[in-house]
Amino acid sequence: IVAPSGPGGSTDRTARVVARILMERKIVEVPVNVVNKPGGSGTIGLNYVNQHPGDAHTLIVATTGSISNHIMGLIPYDHNNFTPVAMLFDEYLGINVKIDSPLKSGREFADILRKDPEALSIGISTSVGGANHTTLMICLRAAGINIKRLKTVVFPGGAASTTALLGGHVSAINTAPGNVVEHFKAGRLRTIAIS
């Protein structure tokens, strides 16, 4: 099972749950391994799967990148070149800051960026054009922010962007709740907006 994110990312965690269920319940008679192919909003993972046409032993936990990457001209194929097996999840994305950040709300976040789009660094994964990036840009553009001037840092997965946030290397991250829930519970970060 190909996870188009780094270890700890949403697709990685999903792939590992599916692999565990397949093995524990003996749904398949062969070993199931998770292979991480992060980057390019799934492009690297999709390219890997595309190298194994007709191989029923190769699956990918695909994301919206299979559509957006084709639209942006990053890959010559689209979601129609693959056989969907199941819709496993759809998730909200949240803008998160460290617990000691002066930012208390999404409104404050937008106000600062409206005045100076370069005032904050924002971490996303796994690429420009991916779900984390696209949802953030749509919301910020609607708030009247010049999104072309934003300081956006791309990480290989949600775990990496969360680590960067906790280390103070970025001001905020836009990621799925599953990537930050334990840090939220431990009082290390705060979610200031959800898309």
N, C-alpha and C. Protein backbone atom coordinates (compact mmCIF):
# COMPACT_ATOMS: atom_id res chain seq x y z
N ILE A 1 0.86 -1.17 0.00
CA ILE A 1 0.00 0.00 0.00
C ILE A 1 0.90 1.23 0.00
N VAL A 2 0.74 2.07 -1.00
CA VAL A 2 1.54 3.28 -1.12
C VAL A 2 0.87 4.40 -0.34
N ALA A 3 1.65 5.03 0.53
CA ALA A 3 1.19 6.21 1.26
C ALA A 3 1.91 7.41 0.66
N PRO A 4 1.19 8.33 0.00
CA PRO A 4 1.86 9.46 -0.63
C PRO A 4 2.18 10.59 0.35
N SER A 5 2.52 10.22 1.58
CA SER A 5 2.97 11.19 2.58
C SER A 5 4.09 10.53 3.37
N GLY A 6 4.77 11.33 4.16
CA GLY A 6 5.82 10.80 5.01
C GLY A 6 5.22 10.03 6.18
N PRO A 7 6.06 9.31 6.92
CA PRO A 7 5.58 8.59 8.10
C PRO A 7 4.85 9.53 9.05
N GLY A 8 3.70 9.09 9.54
CA GLY A 8 2.90 9.89 10.46
C GLY A 8 1.87 10.78 9.79
N GLY A 9 1.94 10.93 8.47
CA GLY A 9 0.97 11.74 7.75
C GLY A 9 -0.37 11.03 7.65
N SER A 10 -1.38 11.73 7.20
CA SER A 10 -2.74 11.16 7.12
C SER A 10 -2.81 9.91 6.27
N THR A 11 -2.20 9.94 5.08
CA THR A 11 -2.28 8.77 4.22
C THR A 11 -1.44 7.63 4.77
N ASP A 12 -0.35 7.93 5.44
CA ASP A 12 0.48 6.90 6.07
C ASP A 12 -0.31 6.19 7.16
N ARG A 13 -0.94 6.95 8.03
CA ARG A 13 -1.72 6.35 9.13
C ARG A 13 -2.86 5.51 8.57
N THR A 14 -3.53 6.01 7.53
CA THR A 14 -4.63 5.27 6.92
C THR A 14 -4.12 3.97 6.30
N ALA A 15 -3.01 4.04 5.57
CA ALA A 15 -2.44 2.85 4.94
C ALA A 15 -2.08 1.80 5.98
N ARG A 16 -1.54 2.24 7.11
CA ARG A 16 -1.13 1.30 8.16
C ARG A 16 -2.33 0.64 8.84
N VAL A 17 -3.41 1.38 9.00
CA VAL A 17 -4.63 0.78 9.56
C VAL A 17 -5.19 -0.25 8.59
N VAL A 18 -5.25 0.08 7.31
CA VAL A 18 -5.76 -0.85 6.31
C VAL A 18 -4.88 -2.10 6.26
N ALA A 19 -3.57 -1.92 6.26
CA ALA A 19 -2.65 -3.06 6.22
C ALA A 19 -2.85 -3.96 7.44
N ARG A 20 -2.99 -3.35 8.61
CA ARG A 20 -3.20 -4.13 9.83
C ARG A 20 -4.50 -4.93 9.75
N ILE A 21 -5.58 -4.32 9.30
CA ILE A 21 -6.87 -5.01 9.18
C ILE A 21 -6.78 -6.16 8.18
N LEU A 22 -6.16 -5.90 7.04
CA LEU A 22 -6.02 -6.95 6.02
C LEU A 22 -5.27 -8.16 6.57
N MET A 23 -4.23 -7.90 7.36
CA MET A 23 -3.41 -8.99 7.90
C MET A 23 -4.09 -9.69 9.08
N GLU A 24 -4.59 -8.90 10.04
CA GLU A 24 -5.21 -9.48 11.24
C GLU A 24 -6.43 -10.33 10.91
N ARG A 25 -7.22 -9.87 9.97
CA ARG A 25 -8.45 -10.59 9.63
C ARG A 25 -8.25 -11.60 8.50
N LYS A 26 -7.00 -11.72 8.07
CA LYS A 26 -6.63 -12.68 7.03
C LYS A 26 -7.48 -12.50 5.75
N ILE A 27 -7.70 -11.23 5.40
CA ILE A 27 -8.45 -10.89 4.20
C ILE A 27 -7.62 -11.19 2.95
N VAL A 28 -6.31 -11.07 3.08
CA VAL A 28 -5.39 -11.42 2.00
C VAL A 28 -4.41 -12.46 2.52
N GLU A 29 -3.86 -13.24 1.59
CA GLU A 29 -2.96 -14.32 1.98
C GLU A 29 -1.49 -13.97 1.76
N VAL A 30 -1.22 -12.71 1.46
CA VAL A 30 0.16 -12.28 1.23
C VAL A 30 0.51 -11.17 2.23
N PRO A 31 1.79 -10.98 2.52
CA PRO A 31 2.17 -9.88 3.42
C PRO A 31 1.76 -8.53 2.82
N VAL A 32 1.39 -7.61 3.68
CA VAL A 32 1.01 -6.26 3.24
C VAL A 32 2.01 -5.29 3.86
N ASN A 33 2.67 -4.53 3.00
CA ASN A 33 3.64 -3.54 3.45
C ASN A 33 3.18 -2.15 3.05
N VAL A 34 3.55 -1.18 3.86
CA VAL A 34 3.27 0.22 3.53
C VAL A 34 4.57 0.83 3.02
N VAL A 35 4.48 1.48 1.87
CA VAL A 35 5.62 2.13 1.25
C VAL A 35 5.32 3.63 1.20
N ASN A 36 6.17 4.44 1.83
CA ASN A 36 5.97 5.89 1.81
C ASN A 36 6.63 6.48 0.58
N LYS A 37 5.85 7.25 -0.16
CA LYS A 37 6.32 7.95 -1.35
C LYS A 37 5.83 9.40 -1.26
N PRO A 38 6.39 10.17 -0.31
CA PRO A 38 5.90 11.54 -0.12
C PRO A 38 6.37 12.49 -1.20
N GLY A 39 5.60 13.55 -1.36
CA GLY A 39 6.00 14.64 -2.23
C GLY A 39 5.08 14.89 -3.40
N GLY A 40 5.04 16.13 -3.79
CA GLY A 40 4.30 16.53 -4.98
C GLY A 40 2.80 16.32 -4.86
N SER A 41 2.26 16.43 -3.66
CA SER A 41 0.82 16.23 -3.44
C SER A 41 0.35 14.90 -4.02
N GLY A 42 1.16 13.88 -3.78
CA GLY A 42 0.80 12.55 -4.24
C GLY A 42 1.40 12.16 -5.57
N THR A 43 2.04 13.10 -6.27
CA THR A 43 2.59 12.82 -7.60
C THR A 43 3.61 11.69 -7.56
N ILE A 44 4.49 11.70 -6.57
CA ILE A 44 5.53 10.67 -6.49
C ILE A 44 4.87 9.31 -6.26
N GLY A 45 3.89 9.26 -5.37
CA GLY A 45 3.17 8.01 -5.13
C GLY A 45 2.40 7.54 -6.34
N LEU A 46 1.72 8.45 -7.02
CA LEU A 46 0.97 8.09 -8.22
C LEU A 46 1.90 7.61 -9.33
N ASN A 47 3.05 8.26 -9.47
CA ASN A 47 4.03 7.81 -10.47
C ASN A 47 4.49 6.39 -10.16
N TYR A 48 4.71 6.11 -8.88
CA TYR A 48 5.14 4.77 -8.48
C TYR A 48 4.08 3.73 -8.83
N VAL A 49 2.82 4.02 -8.49
CA VAL A 49 1.74 3.09 -8.79
C VAL A 49 1.57 2.94 -10.30
N ASN A 50 1.73 4.04 -11.04
CA ASN A 50 1.59 4.01 -12.49
C ASN A 50 2.64 3.12 -13.16
N GLN A 51 3.74 2.85 -12.46
CA GLN A 51 4.78 1.97 -12.99
C GLN A 51 4.42 0.49 -12.81
N HIS A 52 3.28 0.23 -12.16
CA HIS A 52 2.83 -1.14 -11.92
C HIS A 52 1.41 -1.34 -12.47
N PRO A 53 1.20 -1.08 -13.76
CA PRO A 53 -0.16 -1.18 -14.32
C PRO A 53 -0.70 -2.60 -14.21
N GLY A 54 -1.94 -2.71 -13.79
CA GLY A 54 -2.60 -4.00 -13.70
C GLY A 54 -2.15 -4.85 -12.52
N ASP A 55 -1.28 -4.33 -11.67
CA ASP A 55 -0.78 -5.09 -10.53
C ASP A 55 -1.75 -4.92 -9.36
N ALA A 56 -2.54 -5.93 -9.10
CA ALA A 56 -3.52 -5.87 -8.02
C ALA A 56 -2.87 -5.90 -6.65
N HIS A 57 -1.56 -6.07 -6.60
CA HIS A 57 -0.85 -6.07 -5.32
C HIS A 57 -0.33 -4.69 -4.96
N THR A 58 -0.59 -3.69 -5.79
CA THR A 58 -0.14 -2.33 -5.52
C THR A 58 -1.34 -1.41 -5.44
N LEU A 59 -1.52 -0.82 -4.27
CA LEU A 59 -2.62 0.11 -4.01
C LEU A 59 -2.03 1.43 -3.52
N ILE A 60 -2.80 2.50 -3.64
CA ILE A 60 -2.39 3.79 -3.11
C ILE A 60 -3.55 4.41 -2.35
N VAL A 61 -3.25 5.06 -1.26
CA VAL A 61 -4.24 5.87 -0.55
C VAL A 61 -4.16 7.23 -1.24
N ALA A 62 -4.97 7.41 -2.26
CA ALA A 62 -4.91 8.61 -3.09
C ALA A 62 -5.62 9.79 -2.41
N THR A 63 -5.24 10.97 -2.84
CA THR A 63 -5.83 12.19 -2.31
C THR A 63 -6.34 13.03 -3.49
N THR A 64 -6.79 14.22 -3.19
CA THR A 64 -7.25 15.10 -4.26
C THR A 64 -6.13 15.47 -5.22
N GLY A 65 -4.89 15.20 -4.82
CA GLY A 65 -3.76 15.47 -5.70
C GLY A 65 -3.85 14.72 -7.01
N SER A 66 -4.55 13.58 -7.03
CA SER A 66 -4.69 12.84 -8.28
C SER A 66 -5.51 13.62 -9.29
N ILE A 67 -6.28 14.57 -8.83
CA ILE A 67 -7.05 15.44 -9.73
C ILE A 67 -6.33 16.77 -9.94
N SER A 68 -5.94 17.42 -8.84
CA SER A 68 -5.33 18.75 -8.96
C SER A 68 -3.98 18.71 -9.69
N ASN A 69 -3.20 17.65 -9.48
CA ASN A 69 -1.91 17.56 -10.18
C ASN A 69 -2.10 17.48 -11.69
N HIS A 70 -3.14 16.79 -12.12
CA HIS A 70 -3.42 16.70 -13.56
C HIS A 70 -3.87 18.07 -14.09
N ILE A 71 -4.73 18.73 -13.35
CA ILE A 71 -5.22 20.05 -13.76
C ILE A 71 -4.06 21.04 -13.90
N MET A 72 -3.09 20.95 -12.97
CA MET A 72 -1.94 21.87 -12.99
C MET A 72 -0.87 21.43 -13.98
N GLY A 73 -1.09 20.30 -14.66
CA GLY A 73 -0.14 19.83 -15.67
C GLY A 73 1.09 19.15 -15.09
N LEU A 74 1.01 18.70 -13.85
CA LEU A 74 2.16 18.07 -13.21
C LEU A 74 2.30 16.59 -13.55
N ILE A 75 1.19 15.95 -13.92
CA ILE A 75 1.23 14.55 -14.32
C ILE A 75 0.39 14.39 -15.59
N PRO A 76 0.80 13.48 -16.47
CA PRO A 76 0.08 13.32 -17.74
C PRO A 76 -1.19 12.47 -17.63
N TYR A 77 -1.48 11.94 -16.48
CA TYR A 77 -2.65 11.11 -16.28
C TYR A 77 -3.47 11.69 -15.14
N ASP A 78 -4.69 11.18 -14.97
CA ASP A 78 -5.53 11.67 -13.88
C ASP A 78 -6.18 10.49 -13.17
N HIS A 79 -7.13 10.80 -12.32
CA HIS A 79 -7.78 9.77 -11.51
C HIS A 79 -8.46 8.69 -12.37
N ASN A 80 -8.78 9.01 -13.61
CA ASN A 80 -9.43 8.02 -14.48
C ASN A 80 -8.47 6.91 -14.91
N ASN A 81 -7.17 7.10 -14.70
CA ASN A 81 -6.19 6.09 -15.07
C ASN A 81 -6.00 5.04 -13.97
N PHE A 82 -6.72 5.18 -12.88
CA PHE A 82 -6.61 4.27 -11.75
C PHE A 82 -7.99 3.71 -11.43
N THR A 83 -8.03 2.58 -10.77
CA THR A 83 -9.31 1.97 -10.39
C THR A 83 -9.59 2.25 -8.92
N PRO A 84 -10.58 3.08 -8.61
CA PRO A 84 -10.90 3.34 -7.22
C PRO A 84 -11.45 2.07 -6.55
N VAL A 85 -11.02 1.82 -5.35
CA VAL A 85 -11.47 0.65 -4.61
C VAL A 85 -12.48 1.06 -3.53
N ALA A 86 -12.18 2.13 -2.81
CA ALA A 86 -13.07 2.57 -1.73
C ALA A 86 -12.78 4.02 -1.37
N MET A 87 -13.81 4.72 -0.90
CA MET A 87 -13.64 6.05 -0.34
C MET A 87 -13.49 5.83 1.16
N LEU A 88 -12.29 6.08 1.68
CA LEU A 88 -12.02 5.77 3.08
C LEU A 88 -12.31 6.92 4.03
N PHE A 89 -12.03 8.13 3.59
CA PHE A 89 -12.25 9.25 4.50
C PHE A 89 -12.24 10.57 3.76
N ASP A 90 -12.78 11.54 4.41
CA ASP A 90 -12.71 12.92 3.98
C ASP A 90 -12.44 13.67 5.27
N GLU A 91 -11.63 14.69 5.24
CA GLU A 91 -11.25 15.31 6.50
C GLU A 91 -11.27 16.83 6.44
N TYR A 92 -11.49 17.40 7.59
CA TYR A 92 -11.37 18.84 7.74
C TYR A 92 -9.89 19.17 7.87
N LEU A 93 -9.53 20.39 7.62
CA LEU A 93 -8.17 20.85 7.82
C LEU A 93 -8.22 22.03 8.76
N GLY A 94 -7.22 22.13 9.63
CA GLY A 94 -7.21 23.21 10.61
C GLY A 94 -5.91 23.98 10.59
N ILE A 95 -6.03 25.28 10.85
CA ILE A 95 -4.85 26.13 11.02
C ILE A 95 -4.49 26.05 12.50
N ASN A 96 -3.27 25.64 12.76
CA ASN A 96 -2.81 25.41 14.13
C ASN A 96 -1.60 26.28 14.44
N VAL A 97 -1.52 26.71 15.69
CA VAL A 97 -0.38 27.49 16.17
C VAL A 97 0.08 26.89 17.49
N LYS A 98 1.30 27.24 17.91
CA LYS A 98 1.79 26.80 19.21
C LYS A 98 0.91 27.43 20.29
N ILE A 99 0.81 26.78 21.42
CA ILE A 99 -0.05 27.25 22.51
C ILE A 99 0.35 28.64 23.00
N ASP A 100 1.65 28.99 22.89
CA ASP A 100 2.10 30.30 23.35
C ASP A 100 2.08 31.37 22.26
N SER A 101 1.50 31.04 21.11
CA SER A 101 1.40 32.02 20.02
C SER A 101 0.47 33.15 20.42
N PRO A 102 0.77 34.36 20.01
CA PRO A 102 -0.14 35.47 20.29
C PRO A 102 -1.43 35.39 19.47
N LEU A 103 -1.45 34.55 18.43
CA LEU A 103 -2.65 34.40 17.60
C LEU A 103 -3.69 33.59 18.35
N LYS A 104 -4.88 34.16 18.52
CA LYS A 104 -5.96 33.49 19.26
C LYS A 104 -7.11 33.05 18.37
N SER A 105 -7.16 33.56 17.12
CA SER A 105 -8.30 33.21 16.26
C SER A 105 -7.91 33.30 14.79
N GLY A 106 -8.74 32.70 13.98
CA GLY A 106 -8.56 32.79 12.55
C GLY A 106 -8.70 34.22 12.06
N ARG A 107 -9.55 34.98 12.71
CA ARG A 107 -9.72 36.39 12.32
C ARG A 107 -8.42 37.17 12.52
N GLU A 108 -7.76 36.97 13.67
CA GLU A 108 -6.47 37.64 13.91
C GLU A 108 -5.43 37.21 12.88
N PHE A 109 -5.40 35.92 12.58
CA PHE A 109 -4.50 35.35 11.58
C PHE A 109 -4.70 36.05 10.24
N ALA A 110 -5.95 36.15 9.80
CA ALA A 110 -6.27 36.81 8.52
C ALA A 110 -5.95 38.30 8.57
N ASP A 111 -6.25 38.96 9.69
CA ASP A 111 -5.98 40.39 9.80
C ASP A 111 -4.49 40.70 9.64
N ILE A 112 -3.65 39.90 10.28
CA ILE A 112 -2.20 40.11 10.19
C ILE A 112 -1.73 39.90 8.74
N LEU A 113 -2.21 38.83 8.11
CA LEU A 113 -1.78 38.54 6.73
C LEU A 113 -2.35 39.54 5.72
N ARG A 114 -3.51 40.10 6.02
CA ARG A 114 -4.08 41.11 5.12
C ARG A 114 -3.18 42.36 5.12
N LYS A 115 -2.68 42.73 6.31
CA LYS A 115 -1.81 43.90 6.43
C LYS A 115 -0.43 43.63 5.83
N ASP A 116 0.09 42.41 6.10
CA ASP A 116 1.43 42.05 5.61
C ASP A 116 1.45 40.55 5.33
N PRO A 117 1.27 40.14 4.07
CA PRO A 117 1.22 38.71 3.73
C PRO A 117 2.49 37.94 4.08
N GLU A 118 3.58 38.66 4.33
CA GLU A 118 4.84 38.00 4.66
C GLU A 118 5.12 37.98 6.16
N ALA A 119 4.14 38.40 6.96
CA ALA A 119 4.36 38.51 8.41
C ALA A 119 4.46 37.15 9.12
N LEU A 120 3.84 36.12 8.56
CA LEU A 120 3.84 34.80 9.18
C LEU A 120 4.31 33.75 8.19
N SER A 121 4.97 32.72 8.70
CA SER A 121 5.33 31.58 7.84
C SER A 121 4.31 30.47 8.12
N ILE A 122 3.84 29.85 7.04
CA ILE A 122 2.78 28.85 7.17
C ILE A 122 3.26 27.53 6.58
N GLY A 123 3.23 26.47 7.38
CA GLY A 123 3.63 25.16 6.92
C GLY A 123 2.46 24.38 6.35
N ILE A 124 2.72 23.70 5.24
CA ILE A 124 1.73 22.82 4.62
C ILE A 124 2.42 21.52 4.22
N SER A 125 1.64 20.53 3.89
CA SER A 125 2.19 19.29 3.33
C SER A 125 1.19 18.80 2.29
N THR A 126 1.56 18.13 1.32
CA THR A 126 2.87 17.70 0.89
C THR A 126 3.37 18.48 -0.31
N SER A 127 2.56 19.42 -0.80
CA SER A 127 3.01 20.22 -1.93
C SER A 127 2.10 21.42 -2.16
N VAL A 128 2.61 22.34 -2.96
CA VAL A 128 1.78 23.43 -3.47
C VAL A 128 0.76 22.78 -4.41
N GLY A 129 -0.50 23.10 -4.24
CA GLY A 129 -1.55 22.51 -5.07
C GLY A 129 -2.26 21.35 -4.41
N GLY A 130 -1.72 20.86 -3.30
CA GLY A 130 -2.38 19.78 -2.57
C GLY A 130 -3.52 20.32 -1.72
N ALA A 131 -4.22 19.41 -1.08
CA ALA A 131 -5.40 19.79 -0.29
C ALA A 131 -5.07 20.79 0.81
N ASN A 132 -3.97 20.58 1.55
CA ASN A 132 -3.62 21.50 2.63
C ASN A 132 -3.34 22.90 2.10
N HIS A 133 -2.68 22.98 0.97
CA HIS A 133 -2.36 24.26 0.37
C HIS A 133 -3.60 24.91 -0.25
N THR A 134 -4.33 24.14 -1.03
CA THR A 134 -5.49 24.68 -1.76
C THR A 134 -6.55 25.22 -0.81
N THR A 135 -6.91 24.45 0.21
CA THR A 135 -7.95 24.93 1.13
C THR A 135 -7.53 26.21 1.83
N LEU A 136 -6.27 26.26 2.23
CA LEU A 136 -5.77 27.47 2.90
C LEU A 136 -5.82 28.67 1.97
N MET A 137 -5.35 28.49 0.74
CA MET A 137 -5.30 29.62 -0.21
C MET A 137 -6.70 30.11 -0.58
N ILE A 138 -7.65 29.19 -0.74
CA ILE A 138 -9.02 29.60 -1.05
C ILE A 138 -9.58 30.47 0.08
N CYS A 139 -9.37 30.04 1.31
CA CYS A 139 -9.88 30.80 2.47
C CYS A 139 -9.19 32.15 2.59
N LEU A 140 -7.86 32.17 2.45
CA LEU A 140 -7.13 33.43 2.61
C LEU A 140 -7.41 34.41 1.48
N ARG A 141 -7.56 33.88 0.26
CA ARG A 141 -7.90 34.77 -0.86
C ARG A 141 -9.28 35.39 -0.64
N ALA A 142 -10.22 34.59 -0.14
CA ALA A 142 -11.56 35.10 0.14
C ALA A 142 -11.53 36.16 1.25
N ALA A 143 -10.50 36.10 2.11
CA ALA A 143 -10.36 37.09 3.18
C ALA A 143 -9.63 38.35 2.71
N GLY A 144 -9.33 38.42 1.40
CA GLY A 144 -8.70 39.61 0.85
C GLY A 144 -7.19 39.66 1.01
N ILE A 145 -6.56 38.51 1.16
CA ILE A 145 -5.11 38.44 1.36
C ILE A 145 -4.43 38.15 0.02
N ASN A 146 -3.32 38.83 -0.22
CA ASN A 146 -2.53 38.59 -1.42
C ASN A 146 -1.76 37.27 -1.23
N ILE A 147 -2.35 36.18 -1.69
CA ILE A 147 -1.78 34.86 -1.44
C ILE A 147 -0.46 34.62 -2.19
N LYS A 148 -0.17 35.40 -3.20
CA LYS A 148 1.09 35.24 -3.94
C LYS A 148 2.29 35.70 -3.12
N ARG A 149 2.05 36.49 -2.10
CA ARG A 149 3.14 37.01 -1.27
C ARG A 149 3.35 36.22 0.03
N LEU A 150 2.53 35.22 0.28
CA LEU A 150 2.63 34.46 1.52
C LEU A 150 3.94 33.70 1.63
N LYS A 151 4.41 33.53 2.85
CA LYS A 151 5.59 32.69 3.12
C LYS A 151 5.07 31.29 3.45
N THR A 152 5.06 30.43 2.44
CA THR A 152 4.55 29.07 2.59
C THR A 152 5.72 28.09 2.53
N VAL A 153 5.79 27.21 3.54
CA VAL A 153 6.85 26.22 3.63
C VAL A 153 6.23 24.84 3.42
N VAL A 154 6.77 24.07 2.48
CA VAL A 154 6.22 22.76 2.14
C VAL A 154 7.02 21.67 2.88
N PHE A 155 6.28 20.77 3.55
CA PHE A 155 6.88 19.65 4.27
C PHE A 155 6.41 18.34 3.65
N PRO A 156 7.17 17.23 3.85
CA PRO A 156 6.80 15.96 3.22
C PRO A 156 5.57 15.28 3.82
N GLY A 157 5.09 15.77 4.93
CA GLY A 157 3.90 15.19 5.54
C GLY A 157 3.45 15.99 6.74
N GLY A 158 2.25 15.64 7.25
CA GLY A 158 1.70 16.36 8.39
C GLY A 158 2.54 16.24 9.65
N ALA A 159 3.17 15.10 9.84
CA ALA A 159 4.03 14.92 11.02
C ALA A 159 5.21 15.88 10.98
N ALA A 160 5.80 16.04 9.80
CA ALA A 160 6.96 16.94 9.66
C ALA A 160 6.55 18.40 9.86
N SER A 161 5.39 18.79 9.34
CA SER A 161 4.96 20.19 9.52
C SER A 161 4.61 20.45 10.98
N THR A 162 4.04 19.46 11.66
CA THR A 162 3.71 19.60 13.08
C THR A 162 4.98 19.75 13.91
N THR A 163 5.99 18.95 13.60
CA THR A 163 7.27 19.05 14.31
C THR A 163 7.89 20.42 14.10
N ALA A 164 7.81 20.94 12.89
CA ALA A 164 8.34 22.27 12.60
C ALA A 164 7.60 23.34 13.39
N LEU A 165 6.28 23.20 13.49
CA LEU A 165 5.50 24.16 14.27
C LEU A 165 5.90 24.11 15.74
N LEU A 166 5.97 22.92 16.30
CA LEU A 166 6.32 22.77 17.71
C LEU A 166 7.74 23.27 18.00
N GLY A 167 8.62 23.18 16.99
CA GLY A 167 9.99 23.66 17.15
C GLY A 167 10.14 25.15 16.90
N GLY A 168 9.03 25.82 16.54
CA GLY A 168 9.08 27.26 16.31
C GLY A 168 9.66 27.65 14.96
N HIS A 169 9.71 26.72 14.01
CA HIS A 169 10.28 27.01 12.70
C HIS A 169 9.28 27.63 11.74
N VAL A 170 7.99 27.49 12.01
CA VAL A 170 6.93 28.16 11.25
C VAL A 170 5.94 28.74 12.26
N SER A 171 5.19 29.74 11.82
CA SER A 171 4.22 30.41 12.70
C SER A 171 2.94 29.61 12.86
N ALA A 172 2.55 28.90 11.80
CA ALA A 172 1.29 28.15 11.79
C ALA A 172 1.40 27.03 10.77
N ILE A 173 0.51 26.05 10.90
CA ILE A 173 0.42 24.98 9.89
C ILE A 173 -1.05 24.75 9.57
N ASN A 174 -1.30 24.31 8.36
CA ASN A 174 -2.64 23.89 7.96
C ASN A 174 -2.55 22.39 7.72
N THR A 175 -3.25 21.61 8.56
CA THR A 175 -3.13 20.16 8.47
C THR A 175 -4.38 19.49 9.01
N ALA A 176 -4.46 18.19 8.81
CA ALA A 176 -5.59 17.40 9.29
C ALA A 176 -5.51 17.23 10.81
N PRO A 177 -6.65 17.17 11.48
CA PRO A 177 -6.66 17.03 12.94
C PRO A 177 -5.88 15.81 13.44
N GLY A 178 -5.89 14.73 12.68
CA GLY A 178 -5.18 13.54 13.12
C GLY A 178 -3.69 13.75 13.29
N ASN A 179 -3.14 14.73 12.59
CA ASN A 179 -1.71 15.01 12.71
C ASN A 179 -1.36 15.78 13.97
N VAL A 180 -2.34 16.40 14.59
CA VAL A 180 -2.05 17.28 15.74
C VAL A 180 -2.84 16.94 17.00
N VAL A 181 -3.74 15.99 16.94
CA VAL A 181 -4.66 15.76 18.06
C VAL A 181 -3.95 15.48 19.38
N GLU A 182 -2.88 14.68 19.35
CA GLU A 182 -2.17 14.38 20.60
C GLU A 182 -1.50 15.62 21.18
N HIS A 183 -0.99 16.48 20.31
CA HIS A 183 -0.36 17.73 20.77
C HIS A 183 -1.42 18.71 21.28
N PHE A 184 -2.59 18.68 20.66
CA PHE A 184 -3.72 19.49 21.11
C PHE A 184 -4.13 19.05 22.52
N LYS A 185 -4.30 17.73 22.71
CA LYS A 185 -4.68 17.19 24.02
C LYS A 185 -3.64 17.50 25.10
N ALA A 186 -2.37 17.49 24.70
CA ALA A 186 -1.28 17.74 25.65
C ALA A 186 -1.07 19.23 25.92
N GLY A 187 -1.87 20.08 25.27
CA GLY A 187 -1.77 21.52 25.51
C GLY A 187 -0.56 22.17 24.87
N ARG A 188 -0.05 21.58 23.78
CA ARG A 188 1.13 22.14 23.11
C ARG A 188 0.76 23.04 21.93
N LEU A 189 -0.46 22.91 21.43
CA LEU A 189 -0.88 23.76 20.33
C LEU A 189 -2.37 24.05 20.39
N ARG A 190 -2.76 24.98 19.53
CA ARG A 190 -4.16 25.42 19.50
C ARG A 190 -4.60 25.51 18.04
N THR A 191 -5.83 25.10 17.78
CA THR A 191 -6.41 25.24 16.46
C THR A 191 -7.20 26.54 16.43
N ILE A 192 -6.86 27.42 15.46
CA ILE A 192 -7.51 28.73 15.43
C ILE A 192 -8.54 28.86 14.32
N ALA A 193 -8.56 27.91 13.38
CA ALA A 193 -9.54 27.94 12.30
C ALA A 193 -9.64 26.55 11.69
N ILE A 194 -10.83 26.23 11.17
CA ILE A 194 -11.05 24.94 10.51
C ILE A 194 -11.72 25.19 9.17
N SER A 195 -11.24 24.51 8.13
CA SER A 195 -11.89 24.63 6.81
C SER A 195 -12.68 23.37 6.56
